[in-house]
CSV table of C-alpha atoms in Angstrom, one decimal:
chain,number,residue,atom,x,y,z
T,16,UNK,CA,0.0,0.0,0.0
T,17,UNK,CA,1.3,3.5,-0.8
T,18,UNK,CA,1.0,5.6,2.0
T,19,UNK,CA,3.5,8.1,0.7
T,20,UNK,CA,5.3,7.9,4.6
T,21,UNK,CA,9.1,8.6,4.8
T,22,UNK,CA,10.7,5.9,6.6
T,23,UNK,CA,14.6,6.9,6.3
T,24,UNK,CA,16.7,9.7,4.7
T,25,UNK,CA,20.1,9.9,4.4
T,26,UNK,CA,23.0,7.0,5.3
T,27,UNK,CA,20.1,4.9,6.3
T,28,UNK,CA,18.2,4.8,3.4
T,29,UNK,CA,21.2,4.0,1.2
T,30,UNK,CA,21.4,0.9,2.9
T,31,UNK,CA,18.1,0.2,1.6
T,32,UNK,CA,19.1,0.6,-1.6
T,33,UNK,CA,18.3,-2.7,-3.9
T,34,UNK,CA,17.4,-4.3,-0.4
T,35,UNK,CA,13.7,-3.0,0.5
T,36,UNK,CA,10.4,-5.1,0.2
T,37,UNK,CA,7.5,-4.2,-2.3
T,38,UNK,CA,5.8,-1.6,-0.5
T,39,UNK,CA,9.1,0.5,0.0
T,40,UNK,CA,10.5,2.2,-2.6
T,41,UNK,CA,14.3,3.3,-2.5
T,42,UNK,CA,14.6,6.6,-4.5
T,43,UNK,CA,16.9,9.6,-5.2
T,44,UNK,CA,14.6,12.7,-4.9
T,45,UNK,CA,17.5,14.8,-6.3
T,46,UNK,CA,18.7,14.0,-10.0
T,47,UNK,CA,21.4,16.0,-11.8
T,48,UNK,CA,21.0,18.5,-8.9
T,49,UNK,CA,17.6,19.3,-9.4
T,50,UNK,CA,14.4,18.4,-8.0
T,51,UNK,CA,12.3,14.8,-9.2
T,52,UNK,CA,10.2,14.2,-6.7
T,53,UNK,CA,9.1,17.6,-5.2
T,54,UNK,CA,6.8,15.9,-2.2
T,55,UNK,CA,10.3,13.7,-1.4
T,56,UNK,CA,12.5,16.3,-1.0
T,57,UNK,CA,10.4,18.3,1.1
T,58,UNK,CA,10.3,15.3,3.6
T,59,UNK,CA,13.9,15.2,3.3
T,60,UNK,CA,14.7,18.9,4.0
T,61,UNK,CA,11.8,19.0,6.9
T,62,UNK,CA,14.1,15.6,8.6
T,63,UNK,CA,17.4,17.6,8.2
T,64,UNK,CA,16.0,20.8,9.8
T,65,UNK,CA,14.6,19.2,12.7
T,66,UNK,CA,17.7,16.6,12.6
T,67,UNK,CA,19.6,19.8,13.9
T,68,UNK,CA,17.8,22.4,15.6
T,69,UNK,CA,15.8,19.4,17.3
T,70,UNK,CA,12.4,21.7,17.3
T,71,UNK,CA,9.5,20.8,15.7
T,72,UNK,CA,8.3,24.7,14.9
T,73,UNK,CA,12.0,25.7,14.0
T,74,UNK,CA,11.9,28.0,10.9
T,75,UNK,CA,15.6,28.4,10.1
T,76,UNK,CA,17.0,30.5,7.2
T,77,UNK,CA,18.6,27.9,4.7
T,78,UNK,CA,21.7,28.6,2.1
T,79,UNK,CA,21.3,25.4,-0.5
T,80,UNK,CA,23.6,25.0,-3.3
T,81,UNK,CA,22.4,24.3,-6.6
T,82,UNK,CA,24.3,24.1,-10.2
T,83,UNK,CA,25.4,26.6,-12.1
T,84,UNK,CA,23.5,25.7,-15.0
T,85,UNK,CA,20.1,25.6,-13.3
T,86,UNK,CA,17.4,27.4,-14.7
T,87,UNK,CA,15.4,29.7,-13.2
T,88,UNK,CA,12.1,27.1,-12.6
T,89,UNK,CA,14.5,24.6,-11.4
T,90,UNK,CA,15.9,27.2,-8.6
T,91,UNK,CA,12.5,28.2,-8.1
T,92,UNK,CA,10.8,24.6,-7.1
T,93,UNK,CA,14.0,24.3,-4.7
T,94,UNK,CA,13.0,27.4,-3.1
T,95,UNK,CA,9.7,26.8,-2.4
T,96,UNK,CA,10.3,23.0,-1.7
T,97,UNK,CA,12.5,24.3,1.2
T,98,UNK,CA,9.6,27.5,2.2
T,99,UNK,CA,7.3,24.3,2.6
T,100,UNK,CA,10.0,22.8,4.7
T,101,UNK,CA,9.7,24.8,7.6
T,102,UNK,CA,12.6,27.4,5.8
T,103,UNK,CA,12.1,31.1,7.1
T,104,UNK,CA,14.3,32.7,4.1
T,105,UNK,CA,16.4,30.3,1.5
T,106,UNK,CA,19.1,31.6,-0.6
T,107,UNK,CA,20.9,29.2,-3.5
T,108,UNK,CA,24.7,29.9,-3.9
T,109,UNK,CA,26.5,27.9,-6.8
T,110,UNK,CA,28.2,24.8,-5.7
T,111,UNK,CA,31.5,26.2,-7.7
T,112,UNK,CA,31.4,29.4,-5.2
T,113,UNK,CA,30.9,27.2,-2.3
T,114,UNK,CA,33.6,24.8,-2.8
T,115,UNK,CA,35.7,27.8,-3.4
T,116,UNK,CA,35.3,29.0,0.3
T,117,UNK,CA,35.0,25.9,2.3
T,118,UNK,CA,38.2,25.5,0.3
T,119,UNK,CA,39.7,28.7,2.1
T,120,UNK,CA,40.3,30.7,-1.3
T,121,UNK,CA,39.8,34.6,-1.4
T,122,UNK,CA,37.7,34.7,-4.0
T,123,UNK,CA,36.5,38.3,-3.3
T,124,UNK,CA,40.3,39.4,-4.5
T,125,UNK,CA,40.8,40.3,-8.9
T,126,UNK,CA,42.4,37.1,-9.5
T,127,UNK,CA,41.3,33.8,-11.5
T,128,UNK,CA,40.5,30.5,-9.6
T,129,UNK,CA,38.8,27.7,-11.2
T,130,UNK,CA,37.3,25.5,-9.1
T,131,UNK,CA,35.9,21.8,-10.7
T,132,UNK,CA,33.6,20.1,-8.5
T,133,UNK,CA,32.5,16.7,-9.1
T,134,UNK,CA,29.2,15.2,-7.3
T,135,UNK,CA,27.2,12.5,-7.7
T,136,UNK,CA,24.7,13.8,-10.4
T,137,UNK,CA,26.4,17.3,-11.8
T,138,UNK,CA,29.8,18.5,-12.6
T,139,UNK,CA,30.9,21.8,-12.2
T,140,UNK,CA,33.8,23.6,-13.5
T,141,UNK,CA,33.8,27.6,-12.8
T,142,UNK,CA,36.2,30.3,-13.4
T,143,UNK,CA,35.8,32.7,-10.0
T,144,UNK,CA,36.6,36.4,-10.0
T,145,UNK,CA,35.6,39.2,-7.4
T,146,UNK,CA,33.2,37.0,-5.5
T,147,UNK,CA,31.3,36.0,-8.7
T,148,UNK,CA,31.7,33.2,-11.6
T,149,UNK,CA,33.3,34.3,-14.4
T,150,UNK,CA,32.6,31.9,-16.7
T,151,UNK,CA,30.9,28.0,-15.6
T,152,UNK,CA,30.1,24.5,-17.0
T,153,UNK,CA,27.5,22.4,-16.0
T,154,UNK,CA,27.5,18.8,-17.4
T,155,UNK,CA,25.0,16.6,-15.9
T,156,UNK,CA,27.4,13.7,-15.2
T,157,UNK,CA,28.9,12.6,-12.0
T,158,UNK,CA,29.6,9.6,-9.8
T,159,UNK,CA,26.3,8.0,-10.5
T,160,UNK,CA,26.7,8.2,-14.4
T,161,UNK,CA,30.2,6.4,-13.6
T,162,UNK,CA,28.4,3.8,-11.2
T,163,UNK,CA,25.8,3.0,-14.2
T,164,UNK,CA,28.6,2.8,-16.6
T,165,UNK,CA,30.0,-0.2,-13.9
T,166,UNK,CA,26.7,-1.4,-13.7
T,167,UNK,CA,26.5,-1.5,-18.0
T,168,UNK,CA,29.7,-2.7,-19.1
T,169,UNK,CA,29.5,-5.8,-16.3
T,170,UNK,CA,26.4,-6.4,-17.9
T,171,UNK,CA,27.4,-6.1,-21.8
T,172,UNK,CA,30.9,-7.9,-21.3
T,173,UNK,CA,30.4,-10.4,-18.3
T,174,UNK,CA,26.7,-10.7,-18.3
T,175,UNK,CA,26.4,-10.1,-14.9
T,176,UNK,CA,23.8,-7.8,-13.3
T,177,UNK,CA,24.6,-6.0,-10.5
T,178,UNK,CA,23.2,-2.9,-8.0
T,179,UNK,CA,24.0,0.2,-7.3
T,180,UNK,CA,25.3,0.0,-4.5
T,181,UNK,CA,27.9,-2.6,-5.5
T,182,UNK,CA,28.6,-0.6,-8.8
T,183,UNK,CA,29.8,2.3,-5.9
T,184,UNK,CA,31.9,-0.4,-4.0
T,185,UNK,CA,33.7,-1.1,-7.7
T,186,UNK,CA,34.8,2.1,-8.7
T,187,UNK,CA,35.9,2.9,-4.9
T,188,UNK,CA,37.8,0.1,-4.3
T,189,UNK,CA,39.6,-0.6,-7.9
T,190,UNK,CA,38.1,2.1,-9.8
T,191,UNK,CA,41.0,4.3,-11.7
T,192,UNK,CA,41.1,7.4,-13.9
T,193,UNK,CA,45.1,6.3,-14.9
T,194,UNK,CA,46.7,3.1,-14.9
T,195,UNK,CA,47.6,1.8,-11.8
T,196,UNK,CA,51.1,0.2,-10.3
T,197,UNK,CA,50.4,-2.8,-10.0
T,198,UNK,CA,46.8,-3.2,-11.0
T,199,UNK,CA,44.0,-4.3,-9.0
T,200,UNK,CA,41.4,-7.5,-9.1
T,201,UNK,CA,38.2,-7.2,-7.3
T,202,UNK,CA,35.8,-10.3,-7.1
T,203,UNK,CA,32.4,-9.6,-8.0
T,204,UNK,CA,29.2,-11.1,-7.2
T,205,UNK,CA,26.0,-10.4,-9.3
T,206,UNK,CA,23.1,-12.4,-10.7
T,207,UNK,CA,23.6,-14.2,-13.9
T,208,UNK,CA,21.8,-12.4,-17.1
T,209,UNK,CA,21.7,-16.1,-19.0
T,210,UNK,CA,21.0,-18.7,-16.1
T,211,UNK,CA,19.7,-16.7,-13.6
T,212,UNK,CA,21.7,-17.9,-10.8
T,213,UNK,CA,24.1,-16.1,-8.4
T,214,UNK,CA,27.6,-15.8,-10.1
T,215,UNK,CA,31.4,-14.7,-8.8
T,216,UNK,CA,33.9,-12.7,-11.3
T,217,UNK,CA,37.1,-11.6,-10.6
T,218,UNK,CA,37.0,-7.7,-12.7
T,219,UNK,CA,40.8,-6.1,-12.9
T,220,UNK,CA,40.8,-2.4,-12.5
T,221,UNK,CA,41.5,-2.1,-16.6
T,222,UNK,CA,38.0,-2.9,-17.4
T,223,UNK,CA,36.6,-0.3,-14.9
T,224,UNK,CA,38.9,2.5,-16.0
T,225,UNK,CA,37.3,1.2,-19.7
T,226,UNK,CA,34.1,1.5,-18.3
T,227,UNK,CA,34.3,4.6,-16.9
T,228,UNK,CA,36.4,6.4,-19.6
T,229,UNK,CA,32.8,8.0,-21.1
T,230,UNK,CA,31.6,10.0,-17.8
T,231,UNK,CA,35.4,11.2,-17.4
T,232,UNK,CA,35.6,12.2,-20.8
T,233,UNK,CA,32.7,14.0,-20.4
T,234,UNK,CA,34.2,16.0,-17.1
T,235,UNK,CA,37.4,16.6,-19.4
T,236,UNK,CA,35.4,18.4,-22.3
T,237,UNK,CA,33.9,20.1,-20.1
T,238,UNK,CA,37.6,21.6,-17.7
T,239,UNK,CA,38.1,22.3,-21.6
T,240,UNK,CA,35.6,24.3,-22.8
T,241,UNK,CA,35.7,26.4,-19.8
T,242,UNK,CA,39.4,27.1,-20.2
T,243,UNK,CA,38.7,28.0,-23.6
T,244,UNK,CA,36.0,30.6,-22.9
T,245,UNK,CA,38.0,32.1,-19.8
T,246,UNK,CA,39.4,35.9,-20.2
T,247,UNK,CA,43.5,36.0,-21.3
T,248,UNK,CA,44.4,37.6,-17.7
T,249,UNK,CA,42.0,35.3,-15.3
T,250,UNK,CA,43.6,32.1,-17.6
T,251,UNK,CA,47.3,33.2,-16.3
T,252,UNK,CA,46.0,33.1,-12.6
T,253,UNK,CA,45.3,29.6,-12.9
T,254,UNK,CA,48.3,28.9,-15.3
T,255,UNK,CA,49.7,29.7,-12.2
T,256,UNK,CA,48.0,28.9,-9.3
T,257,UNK,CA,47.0,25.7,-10.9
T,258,UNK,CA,42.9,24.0,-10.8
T,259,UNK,CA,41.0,23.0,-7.4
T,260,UNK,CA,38.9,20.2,-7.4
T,261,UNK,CA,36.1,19.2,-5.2
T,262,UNK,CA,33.3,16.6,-4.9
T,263,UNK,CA,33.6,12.7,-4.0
T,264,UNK,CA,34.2,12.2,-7.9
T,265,UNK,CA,37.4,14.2,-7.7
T,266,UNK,CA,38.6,11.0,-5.2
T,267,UNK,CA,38.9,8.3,-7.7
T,268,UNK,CA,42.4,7.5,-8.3
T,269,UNK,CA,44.3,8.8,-10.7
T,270,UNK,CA,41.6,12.0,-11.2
T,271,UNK,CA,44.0,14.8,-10.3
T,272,UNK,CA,47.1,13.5,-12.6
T,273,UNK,CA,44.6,12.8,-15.2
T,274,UNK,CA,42.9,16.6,-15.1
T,275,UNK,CA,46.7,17.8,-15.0
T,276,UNK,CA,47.8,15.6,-18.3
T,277,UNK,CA,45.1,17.1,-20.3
T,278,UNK,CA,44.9,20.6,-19.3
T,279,UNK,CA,48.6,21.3,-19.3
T,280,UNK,CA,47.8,22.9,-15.9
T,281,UNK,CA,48.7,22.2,-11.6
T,282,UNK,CA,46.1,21.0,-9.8
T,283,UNK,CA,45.7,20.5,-6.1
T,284,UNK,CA,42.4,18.5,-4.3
T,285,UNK,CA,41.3,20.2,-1.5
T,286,UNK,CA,41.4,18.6,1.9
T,287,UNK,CA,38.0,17.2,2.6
T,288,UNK,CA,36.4,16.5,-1.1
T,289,UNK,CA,33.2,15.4,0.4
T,290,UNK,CA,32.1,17.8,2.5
T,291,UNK,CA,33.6,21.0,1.3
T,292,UNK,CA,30.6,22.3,-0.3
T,293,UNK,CA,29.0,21.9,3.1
T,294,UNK,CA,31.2,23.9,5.1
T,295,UNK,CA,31.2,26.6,1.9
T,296,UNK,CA,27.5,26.7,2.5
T,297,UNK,CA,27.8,26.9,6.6
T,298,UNK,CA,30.4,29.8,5.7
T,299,UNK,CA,28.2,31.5,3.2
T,300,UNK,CA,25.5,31.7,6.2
T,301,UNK,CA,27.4,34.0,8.2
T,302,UNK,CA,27.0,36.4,5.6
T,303,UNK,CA,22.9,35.5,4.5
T,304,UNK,CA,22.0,39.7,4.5
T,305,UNK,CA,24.5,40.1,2.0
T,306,UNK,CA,24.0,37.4,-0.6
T,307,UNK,CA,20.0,37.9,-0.4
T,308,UNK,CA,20.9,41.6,-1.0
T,309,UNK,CA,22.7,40.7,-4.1
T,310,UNK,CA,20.8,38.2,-5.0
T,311,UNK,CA,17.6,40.1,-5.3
T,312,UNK,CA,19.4,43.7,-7.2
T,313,UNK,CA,20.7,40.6,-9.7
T,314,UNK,CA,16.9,39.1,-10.4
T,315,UNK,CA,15.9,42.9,-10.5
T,316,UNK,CA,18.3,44.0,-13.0
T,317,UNK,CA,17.2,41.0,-15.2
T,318,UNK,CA,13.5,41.8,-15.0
T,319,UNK,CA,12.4,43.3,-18.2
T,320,UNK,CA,10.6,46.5,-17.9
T,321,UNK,CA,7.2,45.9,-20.0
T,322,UNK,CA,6.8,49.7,-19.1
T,323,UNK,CA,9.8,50.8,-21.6
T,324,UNK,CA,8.9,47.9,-23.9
């Protein structure tokens, strides 16, 4: 029966993942860093905010990151999807800018930093100047797209079906952007396309850099076209002070050396990949006034006068 009742967010419901019984249903309400299941991610926002104030009438203000490449409906529905959440005020802050500070960079200074951040459903590569992006790319591709690569090529090449969750366990534990010294072997355990039955492979960490070369190739094209498109002075900053990268994608193996081979370029990974978008955002609070401020003179100066039309 579909009551529509939330019965775990977060860590815990991952678990469930592949694992839950008829009448639960295992889903992502986020895809490509925007909302697919509006009602969903309201739950989910309304369990984090009481998760941490611990109040049941708590009306917070909220900074949520969102890509770059959003459109404006898409930033909308997350608004309101956190107002119905119990938010007091909600401001969205690119992920880019966010990574930028949890990262410790002055980005209110006149130099170039480009920041690539790799989730699990976006990519985002942004040229930062003054406190504002430059120039960005958004590609919707991320550590899920490399999971269902996993997921494919174990099923086009070994015929074996597998979940997501032990797509994930793959690409962390043999998973490679470069070859490895010495390569790894992981064994595998899936059901059978043919017979059905449960079946054991041992998978080297050749065929998962294979499988995985789309989704990187994708990220690449993407570091490249922004380089292209950045201003002749900001592209000497980074020249020089070299690429940041950010996101749990960044942390497969051979990522940086791979980004620095085909963009001619240093790069450094921040300390904490996976959570410094969230301490950018906790940052960003201290200053909320500000950013709304800005935010609101930026809608209003892109809000066609009909008046003058």
């Amino acid at each position: 029966m579909q009551t529509g009742h939330v019965h775990a967010v977060g860590s815990e419901a991952e678990r469930m993942i592949g694992r839950t019984p008829a009448t639960i249903s295992a889903t992502r309400p986020l895809r490509h860093g925007v909302i697919a299941d509006f009602e969903v991610t309201e739950e989910m926002l309304r369990y984090f905010i009481r998760k941490v104030l611990d109040r049941r009438m708590a009306h917070p203000r909220l900074i949520v990151c969102a890509p770059s490449g959003v459109t404006e409906v898409e930033k909308r529905a997350v608004e309101e999807a956190s107002l119905a959440a119990g938010a007091r005020r909600v401001h969205l802050i690119e992920e880019p800018i966010a990574a930028a500070i949890g990262a410790g960079l002055a980005i209110e200074e006149p130099l170039g930093r480009m920041v690539v951040d790799v989730g699990g459903g976006t990519s985002e590569m942004a040229v930062i100047s003054l406190g504002g992006i430059v120039v960005s790319r958004s590609a919707r591709v991320g550590g899920y797209e490399m999971d269902e690569a996993i997921a494919q090529y174990l099923r086009s090449v070994h015929h074996l079906v597998i979940g997501s969750r032990t797509a994930e366990t793959i690409k962390i534990t043999i998973g490679s952007a470069m070859p490895l010294e010495p390569e790894g072997v992981l064994e595998v355990r899936g059901r059978h396309l043919v017979t059905g039955l449960p079946t054991a492979i041992q998978l080297r960490s050749e065929e998962v850099r294979t499988a995985i070369g789309g989704p990187l190739g994708d990220i690449l094209q993407a570091i490249r076209d922004t380089l292209e498109e950045t201003p002749p002075e900001l592209a000497s900053d980074i020249a020089r002070d070299g690429i940041l990268l950010a996101g749990g994608g960044t942390l497969v193996r051979g990522f940086p050396e791979l980004v620095a081979s085909e963009t001619g370029m240093p790069v450094y990974r921040v300390e904490s990949p996976l959570t410094c978008v969230a301490v950018g955002s906790g940052q960003a609070l201290d200053h909320f006034d500000q950013l709304s401020l800005a935010g609101r003179a930026r809608r209003l100066s892109t809000t066609p006068d009909w008046r003058t039309a």
